mmCIF file of C-alpha atoms and ligand atoms in Angstrom:
data_model
loop_
_atom_site.group_PDB
_atom_site.id
_atom_site.type_symbol
_atom_site.label_atom_id
_atom_site.label_comp_id
_atom_site.label_asym_id
_atom_site.label_seq_id
_atom_site.Cartn_x
_atom_site.Cartn_y
_atom_site.Cartn_z
ATOM 1 C CA MET W 297 -71.543 1.959 -121.445
ATOM 2 C CA PRO W 298 -70.908 0.891 -125.089
ATOM 3 C CA GLU W 299 -74.038 -0.705 -126.541
ATOM 4 C CA ARG W 300 -72.214 -3.977 -127.291
ATOM 5 C CA THR W 301 -71.301 -4.616 -123.658
ATOM 6 C CA GLN W 302 -74.490 -3.277 -122.132
ATOM 7 C CA PRO W 303 -76.380 -6.090 -120.333
ATOM 8 C CA ARG W 304 -79.746 -6.852 -121.921
ATOM 9 C CA VAL W 305 -83.152 -7.587 -120.524
ATOM 10 C CA THR W 306 -86.630 -7.900 -121.962
ATOM 11 C CA VAL W 307 -89.798 -6.943 -120.099
ATOM 12 C CA LEU W 308 -93.113 -8.316 -121.361
ATOM 13 C CA GLY W 309 -96.084 -6.480 -119.863
ATOM 14 C CA LEU W 310 -95.948 -2.842 -118.851
ATOM 15 C CA GLY W 311 -98.783 -2.585 -116.370
ATOM 16 C CA ARG W 312 -98.382 -1.081 -112.916
ATOM 17 C CA MET W 313 -95.653 -3.544 -111.950
ATOM 18 C CA GLY W 314 -94.079 -4.064 -115.374
ATOM 19 C CA GLY W 315 -93.724 -0.324 -116.000
ATOM 20 C CA ARG W 316 -91.817 0.123 -112.736
ATOM 21 C CA ILE W 317 -89.694 -2.932 -113.409
ATOM 22 C CA ALA W 318 -88.696 -1.783 -116.898
ATOM 23 C CA SER W 319 -87.916 1.653 -115.519
ATOM 24 C CA ALA W 320 -85.725 0.108 -112.793
ATOM 25 C CA PHE W 321 -83.709 -1.781 -115.434
ATOM 26 C CA LEU W 322 -83.225 1.386 -117.460
ATOM 27 C CA THR W 323 -82.044 3.232 -114.371
ATOM 28 C CA ALA W 324 -79.642 0.370 -113.617
ATOM 29 C CA GLY W 325 -78.095 0.747 -117.089
ATOM 30 C CA TYR W 326 -79.658 -2.245 -118.873
ATOM 31 C CA ARG W 327 -80.426 -2.265 -122.576
ATOM 32 C CA THR W 328 -84.125 -2.835 -121.980
ATOM 33 C CA THR W 329 -86.485 -4.114 -124.655
ATOM 34 C CA VAL W 330 -90.159 -3.717 -123.825
ATOM 35 C CA TRP W 331 -93.395 -5.079 -125.222
ATOM 36 C CA ASN W 332 -96.979 -4.542 -124.137
ATOM 37 C CA ARG W 333 -100.235 -5.751 -125.667
ATOM 38 C CA THR W 334 -101.477 -2.165 -125.624
ATOM 39 C CA ALA W 335 -98.493 -0.574 -127.337
ATOM 40 C CA ALA W 336 -99.032 2.985 -126.054
ATOM 41 C CA LYS W 337 -98.049 1.902 -122.538
ATOM 42 C CA ALA W 338 -94.468 1.634 -123.788
ATOM 43 C CA ASP W 339 -94.272 5.287 -124.869
ATOM 44 C CA ALA W 340 -92.965 6.759 -121.611
ATOM 45 C CA LEU W 341 -90.368 3.996 -121.286
ATOM 46 C CA VAL W 342 -89.206 4.462 -124.870
ATOM 47 C CA ALA W 343 -88.767 8.162 -124.055
ATOM 48 C CA GLN W 344 -86.628 7.012 -121.114
ATOM 49 C CA GLY W 345 -84.439 4.924 -123.453
ATOM 50 C CA ALA W 346 -86.196 1.569 -123.757
ATOM 51 C CA LEU W 347 -86.304 -0.286 -127.078
ATOM 52 C CA ARG W 348 -89.823 -0.992 -128.313
ATOM 53 C CA ALA W 349 -90.597 -4.445 -129.722
ATOM 54 C CA SER W 350 -93.645 -4.666 -131.924
ATOM 55 C CA THR W 351 -94.377 -8.294 -131.038
ATOM 56 C CA ALA W 352 -93.712 -10.499 -128.030
ATOM 57 C CA ALA W 353 -91.611 -12.766 -130.270
ATOM 58 C CA GLU W 354 -89.406 -9.811 -131.274
ATOM 59 C CA ALA W 355 -89.021 -8.892 -127.599
ATOM 60 C CA VAL W 356 -88.060 -12.452 -126.626
ATOM 61 C CA ALA W 357 -85.523 -12.597 -129.449
ATOM 62 C CA ALA W 358 -83.895 -9.359 -128.230
ATOM 63 C CA GLY W 359 -82.067 -10.767 -125.215
ATOM 64 C CA PRO W 360 -81.331 -13.785 -123.058
ATOM 65 C CA LEU W 361 -83.495 -12.829 -120.090
ATOM 66 C CA VAL W 362 -87.265 -12.360 -120.428
ATOM 67 C CA ILE W 363 -89.130 -10.940 -117.439
ATOM 68 C CA ALA W 364 -92.920 -11.265 -117.611
ATOM 69 C CA PRO W 365 -94.869 -9.272 -114.997
ATOM 70 C CA LEU W 366 -98.187 -9.931 -116.773
ATOM 71 C CA LEU W 367 -101.678 -10.071 -115.304
ATOM 72 C CA ASP W 368 -102.115 -13.805 -114.822
ATOM 73 C CA HIS W 369 -101.442 -17.279 -116.170
ATOM 74 C CA THR W 370 -103.706 -16.781 -119.185
ATOM 75 C CA ALA W 371 -101.962 -13.538 -120.093
ATOM 76 C CA VAL W 372 -98.546 -15.228 -119.918
ATOM 77 C CA ARG W 373 -99.775 -18.094 -122.108
ATOM 78 C CA GLN W 374 -101.297 -15.680 -124.612
ATOM 79 C CA ALA W 375 -98.234 -13.457 -124.724
ATOM 80 C CA LEU W 376 -95.622 -16.226 -124.886
ATOM 81 C CA GLY W 377 -97.578 -18.627 -127.094
ATOM 82 C CA PRO W 378 -96.860 -16.790 -130.377
ATOM 83 C CA ALA W 379 -93.245 -16.270 -129.211
ATOM 84 C CA ALA W 380 -92.565 -19.972 -128.556
ATOM 85 C CA ALA W 381 -90.166 -20.377 -131.470
ATOM 86 C CA ALA W 382 -87.941 -17.600 -130.101
ATOM 87 C CA LEU W 383 -87.682 -19.126 -126.619
ATOM 88 C CA ARG W 384 -84.831 -21.586 -127.195
ATOM 89 C CA GLY W 385 -81.842 -20.631 -125.051
ATOM 90 C CA ARG W 386 -83.793 -17.924 -123.240
ATOM 91 C CA THR W 387 -84.583 -17.696 -119.532
ATOM 92 C CA VAL W 388 -88.173 -16.790 -118.692
ATOM 93 C CA VAL W 389 -88.991 -15.227 -115.334
ATOM 94 C CA ASN W 390 -92.747 -15.358 -114.917
ATOM 95 C CA LEU W 391 -93.874 -12.830 -112.310
ATOM 96 C CA ALA W 392 -97.634 -13.107 -112.812
ATOM 97 C CA ASN W 393 -99.705 -14.163 -109.826
ATOM 98 C CA SER W 394 -100.634 -17.755 -110.363
ATOM 99 C CA THR W 395 -101.015 -21.148 -108.690
ATOM 100 C CA PRO W 396 -98.281 -23.733 -108.046
ATOM 101 C CA GLU W 397 -99.874 -26.007 -110.655
ATOM 102 C CA HIS W 398 -99.917 -23.302 -113.305
ATOM 103 C CA ALA W 399 -96.288 -22.462 -112.530
ATOM 104 C CA ARG W 400 -95.263 -26.117 -112.954
ATOM 105 C CA GLU W 401 -97.246 -26.363 -116.171
ATOM 106 C CA LEU W 402 -95.530 -23.295 -117.619
ATOM 107 C CA ALA W 403 -92.116 -24.584 -116.543
ATOM 108 C CA GLY W 404 -92.802 -27.781 -118.478
ATOM 109 C CA TRP W 405 -94.044 -25.832 -121.470
ATOM 110 C CA ALA W 406 -90.991 -23.549 -121.445
ATOM 111 C CA ALA W 407 -88.643 -26.544 -121.121
ATOM 112 C CA GLY W 408 -90.391 -28.084 -124.124
ATOM 113 C CA HIS W 409 -89.358 -24.998 -126.096
ATOM 114 C CA GLY W 410 -85.772 -25.054 -124.844
ATOM 115 C CA ALA W 411 -86.117 -22.265 -122.261
ATOM 116 C CA ASP W 412 -85.021 -22.133 -118.641
ATOM 117 C CA TYR W 413 -87.835 -21.127 -116.283
ATOM 118 C CA LEU W 414 -88.059 -19.296 -113.001
ATOM 119 C CA ASP W 415 -91.389 -18.555 -111.386
ATOM 120 C CA GLY W 416 -91.621 -15.481 -109.202
ATOM 121 C CA ALA W 417 -94.050 -13.892 -106.795
ATOM 122 C CA MET W 418 -93.833 -10.165 -106.192
ATOM 123 C CA MET W 419 -94.255 -9.246 -102.539
ATOM 124 C CA ALA W 420 -94.279 -5.567 -103.403
ATOM 125 C CA LEU W 421 -96.457 -2.702 -104.472
ATOM 126 C CA PRO W 422 -95.696 -0.804 -107.663
ATOM 127 C CA GLU W 423 -94.075 1.983 -105.636
ATOM 128 C CA THR W 424 -91.858 -0.434 -103.681
ATOM 129 C CA VAL W 425 -90.332 -2.049 -106.795
ATOM 130 C CA ALA W 426 -86.549 -1.519 -106.693
ATOM 131 C CA THR W 427 -86.654 -0.382 -103.067
ATOM 132 C CA PRO W 428 -85.640 -2.367 -99.975
ATOM 133 C CA GLU W 429 -89.296 -2.489 -98.916
ATOM 134 C CA GLY W 430 -90.424 -4.980 -101.560
ATOM 135 C CA PHE W 431 -89.133 -8.515 -101.991
ATOM 136 C CA PHE W 432 -89.673 -11.175 -104.643
ATOM 137 C CA LEU W 433 -89.850 -14.949 -104.182
ATOM 138 C CA TYR W 434 -88.549 -17.472 -106.722
ATOM 139 C CA GLY W 435 -88.825 -21.159 -107.477
ATOM 140 C CA GLY W 436 -87.593 -23.140 -110.469
ATOM 141 C CA SER W 437 -84.279 -23.362 -112.278
ATOM 142 C CA GLN W 438 -81.360 -22.980 -109.871
ATOM 143 C CA ARG W 439 -79.143 -22.162 -112.847
ATOM 144 C CA ALA W 440 -81.445 -19.315 -113.854
ATOM 145 C CA PHE W 441 -81.546 -17.934 -110.327
ATOM 146 C CA THR W 442 -77.761 -18.070 -109.983
ATOM 147 C CA THR W 443 -76.993 -16.725 -113.456
ATOM 148 C CA TYR W 444 -79.423 -13.813 -113.224
ATOM 149 C CA ARG W 445 -79.270 -13.050 -109.508
ATOM 150 C CA ARG W 446 -77.907 -9.566 -110.214
ATOM 151 C CA GLU W 447 -80.791 -8.792 -112.599
ATOM 152 C CA LEU W 448 -83.370 -10.157 -110.163
ATOM 153 C CA GLU W 449 -81.970 -7.936 -107.431
ATOM 154 C CA VAL W 450 -82.486 -4.887 -109.667
ATOM 155 C CA MET W 451 -86.228 -5.449 -109.170
ATOM 156 C CA ALA W 452 -86.221 -6.382 -105.476
ATOM 157 C CA PRO W 453 -84.345 -8.440 -102.895
ATOM 158 C CA ALA W 454 -84.655 -12.019 -104.149
ATOM 159 C CA HIS W 455 -85.420 -15.185 -102.164
ATOM 160 C CA TYR W 456 -85.061 -18.619 -103.762
ATOM 161 C CA PHE W 457 -87.011 -21.620 -102.478
ATOM 162 C CA GLY W 458 -85.708 -24.417 -104.669
ATOM 163 C CA THR W 459 -86.165 -26.139 -107.965
ATOM 164 C CA ASP W 460 -89.926 -26.735 -107.688
ATOM 165 C CA PRO W 461 -91.369 -24.047 -110.004
ATOM 166 C CA GLY W 462 -94.480 -23.960 -107.780
ATOM 167 C CA SER W 463 -92.585 -23.119 -104.606
ATOM 168 C CA ALA W 464 -92.682 -19.322 -104.955
ATOM 169 C CA GLU W 465 -96.450 -19.398 -105.503
ATOM 170 C CA ILE W 466 -96.914 -21.605 -102.422
ATOM 171 C CA HIS W 467 -94.921 -19.180 -100.290
ATOM 172 C CA ASP W 468 -96.778 -16.249 -101.830
ATOM 173 C CA LEU W 469 -100.110 -17.819 -100.858
ATOM 174 C CA ALA W 470 -98.784 -18.613 -97.383
ATOM 175 C CA LEU W 471 -97.854 -14.958 -96.887
ATOM 176 C CA LEU W 472 -101.194 -13.823 -98.269
ATOM 177 C CA GLY W 473 -102.959 -16.182 -95.850
ATOM 178 C CA THR W 474 -101.018 -14.718 -92.939
ATOM 179 C CA GLY W 475 -101.944 -11.206 -94.016
ATOM 180 C CA TYR W 476 -105.613 -12.016 -94.671
ATOM 181 C CA ALA W 477 -106.029 -13.410 -91.162
ATOM 182 C CA ALA W 478 -104.551 -10.273 -89.602
ATOM 183 C CA LEU W 479 -106.467 -7.845 -91.817
ATOM 184 C CA THR W 480 -109.791 -9.640 -91.337
ATOM 185 C CA GLY W 481 -109.153 -9.531 -87.598
ATOM 186 C CA PHE W 482 -108.682 -5.781 -87.888
ATOM 187 C CA LEU W 483 -111.949 -5.369 -89.817
ATOM 188 C CA HIS W 484 -113.779 -7.366 -87.161
ATOM 189 C CA ALA W 485 -112.241 -5.139 -84.487
ATOM 190 C CA ALA W 486 -113.341 -2.028 -86.376
ATOM 191 C CA ALA W 487 -116.905 -3.386 -86.471
ATOM 192 C CA LEU W 488 -116.747 -4.121 -82.768
ATOM 193 C CA LEU W 489 -115.513 -0.642 -81.896
ATOM 194 C CA GLY W 490 -118.057 1.222 -84.031
ATOM 195 C CA PRO W 491 -120.815 1.111 -81.405
ATOM 196 C CA VAL W 492 -118.484 2.548 -78.732
ATOM 197 C CA GLY W 493 -117.560 5.443 -80.977
ATOM 198 C CA THR W 494 -113.975 4.506 -81.932
ATOM 199 C CA ALA W 495 -113.492 5.093 -85.637
ATOM 200 C CA PRO W 496 -111.395 2.606 -87.637
ATOM 201 C CA GLU W 497 -108.914 5.406 -88.411
ATOM 202 C CA ALA W 498 -108.424 6.082 -84.715
ATOM 203 C CA PHE W 499 -107.953 2.391 -83.947
ATOM 204 C CA ALA W 500 -105.526 1.667 -86.804
ATOM 205 C CA PRO W 501 -102.337 3.032 -85.148
ATOM 206 C CA LEU W 502 -103.051 1.018 -82.009
ATOM 207 C CA ALA W 503 -103.683 -2.128 -84.060
ATOM 208 C CA ALA W 504 -100.476 -1.543 -86.019
ATOM 209 C CA ARG W 505 -98.522 -1.257 -82.777
ATOM 210 C CA TRP W 506 -100.111 -4.468 -81.491
ATOM 211 C CA LEU W 507 -99.347 -6.333 -84.733
ATOM 212 C CA ARG W 508 -95.704 -5.251 -84.572
ATOM 213 C CA GLY W 509 -95.508 -6.826 -81.128
ATOM 214 C CA MET W 510 -97.246 -9.949 -82.451
ATOM 215 C CA ALA W 511 -94.732 -10.166 -85.294
ATOM 216 C CA GLU W 512 -91.924 -10.320 -82.741
ATOM 217 C CA PHE W 513 -93.625 -13.401 -81.309
ATOM 218 C CA LEU W 514 -93.369 -15.248 -84.653
ATOM 219 C CA PRO W 515 -89.874 -16.755 -84.191
ATOM 220 C CA GLU W 516 -91.023 -18.365 -80.936
ATOM 221 C CA LEU W 517 -94.213 -19.662 -82.568
ATOM 222 C CA ALA W 518 -92.150 -20.988 -85.457
ATOM 223 C CA ARG W 519 -89.706 -22.760 -83.148
ATOM 224 C CA GLU W 520 -92.512 -24.475 -81.234
ATOM 225 C CA ALA W 521 -94.315 -25.586 -84.396
ATOM 226 C CA GLY W 522 -91.054 -26.580 -86.103
ATOM 227 C CA GLU W 523 -89.949 -28.749 -83.177
ATOM 228 C CA ALA W 524 -93.493 -29.888 -82.257
ATOM 229 C CA SER W 525 -92.578 -28.762 -78.758
ATOM 230 C CA TYR W 526 -95.514 -27.131 -77.013
ATOM 231 C CA THR W 527 -94.863 -27.548 -73.326
ATOM 232 C CA ASP W 528 -92.839 -24.490 -72.356
ATOM 233 C CA GLY W 529 -95.102 -21.807 -73.793
ATOM 234 C CA VAL W 530 -96.575 -19.170 -71.525
ATOM 235 C CA SER W 531 -99.722 -18.654 -73.605
ATOM 236 C CA THR W 532 -101.724 -21.880 -73.328
ATOM 237 C CA VAL W 533 -104.593 -23.282 -75.386
ATOM 238 C CA ASP W 534 -107.034 -22.881 -72.481
ATOM 239 C CA LEU W 535 -105.925 -19.332 -71.765
ATOM 240 C CA ASN W 536 -106.535 -18.335 -75.377
ATOM 241 C CA ARG W 537 -109.769 -20.359 -75.517
ATOM 242 C CA ALA W 538 -111.113 -18.151 -72.748
ATOM 243 C CA GLY W 539 -109.899 -15.038 -74.575
ATOM 244 C CA VAL W 540 -111.509 -16.012 -77.869
ATOM 245 C CA ASP W 541 -114.682 -17.007 -76.021
ATOM 246 C CA SER W 542 -114.909 -13.534 -74.467
ATOM 247 C CA LEU W 543 -114.412 -12.001 -77.895
ATOM 248 C CA LEU W 544 -117.226 -14.149 -79.322
ATOM 249 C CA GLN W 545 -119.540 -13.288 -76.448
ATOM 250 C CA LEU W 546 -118.911 -9.581 -76.907
ATOM 251 C CA SER W 547 -119.416 -9.899 -80.652
ATOM 252 C CA ARG W 548 -122.774 -11.635 -80.175
ATOM 253 C CA ALA W 549 -123.887 -9.118 -77.563
ATOM 254 C CA SER W 550 -122.962 -6.265 -79.930
ATOM 255 C CA GLY W 551 -124.689 -7.832 -82.909
ATOM 256 C CA ILE W 552 -121.341 -8.294 -84.678
ATOM 257 C CA ALA W 553 -120.627 -11.278 -86.933
ATOM 258 C CA THR W 554 -118.639 -14.042 -85.242
ATOM 259 C CA ASP W 555 -117.471 -15.659 -88.509
ATOM 260 C CA VAL W 556 -113.861 -14.548 -88.171
ATOM 261 C CA HIS W 557 -113.127 -16.151 -84.815
ATOM 262 C CA GLU W 558 -115.515 -19.151 -84.676
ATOM 263 C CA PRO W 559 -113.041 -21.363 -86.580
ATOM 264 C CA LEU W 560 -110.243 -20.495 -84.164
ATOM 265 C CA LYS W 561 -112.499 -21.242 -81.192
ATOM 266 C CA ALA W 562 -113.360 -24.617 -82.740
ATOM 267 C CA LEU W 563 -109.657 -25.464 -83.089
ATOM 268 C CA LEU W 564 -108.889 -24.457 -79.516
ATOM 269 C CA ASP W 565 -111.898 -26.463 -78.248
ATOM 270 C CA ARG W 566 -110.634 -29.548 -80.089
ATOM 271 C CA ARG W 567 -107.139 -29.205 -78.648
ATOM 272 C CA SER W 568 -108.568 -28.793 -75.163
ATOM 273 C CA ALA W 569 -110.941 -31.757 -75.555
ATOM 274 C CA ASP W 570 -107.971 -33.858 -76.723
ATOM 275 C CA GLY W 571 -106.205 -33.126 -73.435
ATOM 276 C CA HIS W 572 -103.870 -30.373 -74.706
ATOM 277 C CA GLY W 573 -105.373 -27.412 -72.851
ATOM 278 C CA GLN W 574 -102.092 -26.682 -71.087
ATOM 279 C CA ASP W 575 -100.054 -26.882 -74.275
ATOM 280 C CA SER W 576 -98.871 -23.707 -75.904
ATOM 281 C CA PHE W 577 -101.267 -21.865 -78.260
ATOM 282 C CA SER W 578 -98.988 -22.843 -81.145
ATOM 283 C CA SER W 579 -100.044 -26.492 -80.702
ATOM 284 C CA VAL W 580 -103.088 -25.643 -82.840
ATOM 285 C CA PHE W 581 -100.582 -26.324 -85.605
ATOM 286 C CA GLU W 582 -101.085 -30.036 -84.926
ATOM 287 C CA LEU W 583 -104.666 -29.705 -86.195
ATOM 288 C CA LEU W 584 -103.690 -27.685 -89.246
ATOM 289 C CA ARG W 585 -100.691 -29.495 -90.647
ATOM 290 C CA ALA W 586 -101.043 -32.208 -93.294
ATOM 291 C CA ARG W 587 -101.913 -35.483 -91.620
ATOM 292 C CA GLY W 588 -99.430 -38.307 -91.835
ATOM 293 C CA ARG W 589 -96.800 -36.419 -93.795
ATOM 294 C CA LEU W 590 -94.898 -33.180 -93.500
ATOM 295 C CA ARG W 591 -93.881 -33.863 -89.904
ATOM 296 C CA PRO W 592 -92.437 -30.532 -89.033
ATOM 297 C CA GLY W 593 -88.757 -31.070 -89.640
ATOM 298 C CA PRO W 594 -86.069 -28.427 -89.821
ATOM 299 C CA PRO W 595 -87.712 -25.351 -91.294
ATOM 300 C CA ARG W 596 -87.085 -24.968 -95.015
ATOM 301 C CA TRP W 597 -86.465 -21.296 -94.380
ATOM 302 C CA ARG W 598 -82.799 -21.465 -93.394
ATOM 303 C CA GLY W 599 -82.476 -17.869 -92.414
ATOM 304 C CA GLY W 600 -83.600 -15.738 -89.584
ATOM 305 C CA TRP W 601 -85.434 -12.556 -88.962
ATOM 306 C CA ARG W 602 -84.331 -9.050 -89.344
ATOM 307 C CA ARG W 603 -86.034 -5.804 -88.773
ATOM 308 C CA ARG W 604 -86.945 -4.002 -91.954
ATOM 309 C CA GLY W 605 -89.291 -1.051 -92.033
ATOM 310 C CA PRO W 606 -91.967 -1.198 -89.384
ATOM 311 C CA GLY W 607 -92.008 -4.962 -88.816
ATOM 312 C CA TRP W 608 -89.969 -8.127 -89.015
ATOM 313 C CA LEU W 609 -89.237 -9.823 -92.264
ATOM 314 C CA PRO W 610 -87.716 -13.207 -92.829
ATOM 315 C CA TRP W 611 -84.369 -13.310 -94.593
ATOM 316 C CA ARG W 612 -82.636 -16.334 -95.936
ATOM 317 C CA THR W 613 -78.981 -17.175 -95.785
ATOM 318 C CA GLY W 614 -77.013 -18.281 -98.771
ATOM 319 C CA CYS W 615 -79.281 -17.035 -101.503
HETATM 320 N N1 FVH Y 878 -100.412 -3.961 -108.558
HETATM 321 C C1 FVH Y 878 -100.225 -4.475 -107.349
HETATM 322 O O1 FVH Y 878 -100.351 -3.796 -106.350
HETATM 323 C C2 FVH Y 878 -99.862 -5.944 -107.138
HETATM 324 C C3 FVH Y 878 -98.619 -6.071 -106.315
HETATM 325 C C4 FVH Y 878 -98.236 -7.515 -106.096
HETATM 326 C C5 FVH Y 878 -98.177 -8.301 -107.393
HETATM 327 N N2 FVH Y 878 -99.390 -8.120 -108.161
HETATM 328 C C6 FVH Y 878 -99.430 -8.994 -109.330
HETATM 329 O O2 FVH Y 878 -98.552 -8.516 -110.340
HETATM 330 C C7 FVH Y 878 -99.013 -8.908 -111.625
HETATM 331 C C8 FVH Y 878 -99.093 -7.663 -112.502
HETATM 332 O O3 FVH Y 878 -99.945 -6.778 -111.852
HETATM 333 P P1 FVH Y 878 -100.134 -5.272 -112.333
HETATM 334 O O4 FVH Y 878 -100.632 -4.488 -111.182
HETATM 335 O O5 FVH Y 878 -98.918 -4.781 -113.028
HETATM 336 O O6 FVH Y 878 -101.332 -5.454 -113.374
HETATM 337 P P2 FVH Y 878 -101.836 -4.446 -114.504
HETATM 338 O O7 FVH Y 878 -101.414 -3.060 -114.195
HETATM 339 O O8 FVH Y 878 -103.281 -4.714 -114.656
HETATM 340 O O9 FVH Y 878 -101.052 -4.929 -115.800
HETATM 341 C C9 FVH Y 878 -101.338 -6.173 -116.391
HETATM 342 C C10 FVH Y 878 -100.438 -6.388 -117.575
HETATM 343 O O10 FVH Y 878 -100.779 -7.648 -118.186
HETATM 344 C C11 FVH Y 878 -101.109 -7.381 -119.577
HETATM 345 N N3 FVH Y 878 -102.097 -8.353 -120.039
HETATM 346 C C12 FVH Y 878 -103.273 -8.676 -119.466
HETATM 347 N N4 FVH Y 878 -103.887 -9.628 -120.169
HETATM 348 C C13 FVH Y 878 -103.101 -9.908 -121.221
HETATM 349 C C14 FVH Y 878 -103.169 -10.821 -122.324
HETATM 350 N N5 FVH Y 878 -104.212 -11.640 -122.468
HETATM 351 N N6 FVH Y 878 -102.142 -10.847 -123.206
HETATM 352 C C15 FVH Y 878 -101.078 -10.022 -123.075
HETATM 353 N N7 FVH Y 878 -100.937 -9.131 -122.056
HETATM 354 C C16 FVH Y 878 -101.934 -9.092 -121.146
HETATM 355 C C17 FVH Y 878 -101.613 -5.967 -119.591
HETATM 356 O O11 FVH Y 878 -101.559 -5.499 -120.919
HETATM 357 P P3 FVH Y 878 -102.506 -4.297 -121.394
HETATM 358 O O12 FVH Y 878 -103.850 -4.492 -120.713
HETATM 359 O O13 FVH Y 878 -101.839 -3.029 -120.954
HETATM 360 O O14 FVH Y 878 -102.594 -4.442 -122.853
HETATM 361 C C18 FVH Y 878 -100.623 -5.315 -118.657
HETATM 362 O O15 FVH Y 878 -99.392 -5.094 -119.278
HETATM 363 C C19 FVH Y 878 -100.382 -9.557 -111.426
HETATM 364 O O16 FVH Y 878 -100.236 -10.949 -111.452
HETATM 365 C C20 FVH Y 878 -100.778 -9.084 -110.031
HETATM 366 O O17 FVH Y 878 -101.637 -9.982 -109.372
HETATM 367 C C21 FVH Y 878 -99.717 -6.728 -108.435
#
């Protein structure tokens, strides 16, 4: 493609994620300008055809779209701070892990310098960048998301949650929370099985199979919580209370920590004591959701579920 018509993109930060992202843009035919605090990390990309900027400001000035897969909020502030004067008319896509508050703060800061801002969360590993396995979440400028949708999809399938710049970080943390609960449950199980001679490696395939089945249960759980309708479930609070109680008893008898499941038992006990023992397990949601606001209305996720890889992943219509 002639250089004049070649689409341009800038990547600030060439760590494990940034390096893959810049490489994906080069492969997709973009005129890719790169900058990294430690300049040598750009060498391989320059050999691949990237243009090296010697400062972040030079990199920002090189094109309309600035992608920043930096370490964290501080790194983004430190990299973009000296480039502030070059930001006017640019669109910044901040992909560093952060908090909703930090994302909103940066959006305000970018707006103050005349830049459009999109905050992203990368649900991917370095090796799944630019593959169907990874996916990125976005919140912030609708105009930026629409204008640069094609570029965003070079990195990963893109999901947009709305104009709140903090919304991608909230969804990122929600997904992390879901994963942490499952992985901590697995580690507890591995501790439990040690004394009976089942190694974690031997148990892992079984656990993975079980989790895949559990994932298929999510749409039902979501419907019940979304509609606050807990009466037609087959798996009741009391049934699961007994199950968790058995797990706790076994853990104690085996000298295994009960810290992972005590909080769940406490929630189930409260539901039962409140007269909801025959409600569906999902009714625990009533104890978790924000009190007095956020009545579960229509789910914000307007999509559905589709099988991708080994499990189910949410997909969203219209974006
Ligand atoms: N790696 C992973 O598996 C996960 C996958 C999910 C998303 N996370 C988040 O992605 C962000 C980037 O992570 P990363 O793995 O690419 O991180 P590093 O390889 O450590 O690269 C960090 C880059 O940030 C630059 N940097 C750090 N501090 C500063 C600073 N003060 N000023 C300017 N640049 C800075 C660093 O530069 P250098 O050390 O090479 O000079 C790298 O380019 C992150 O939010 C993960 O949580 C990754």
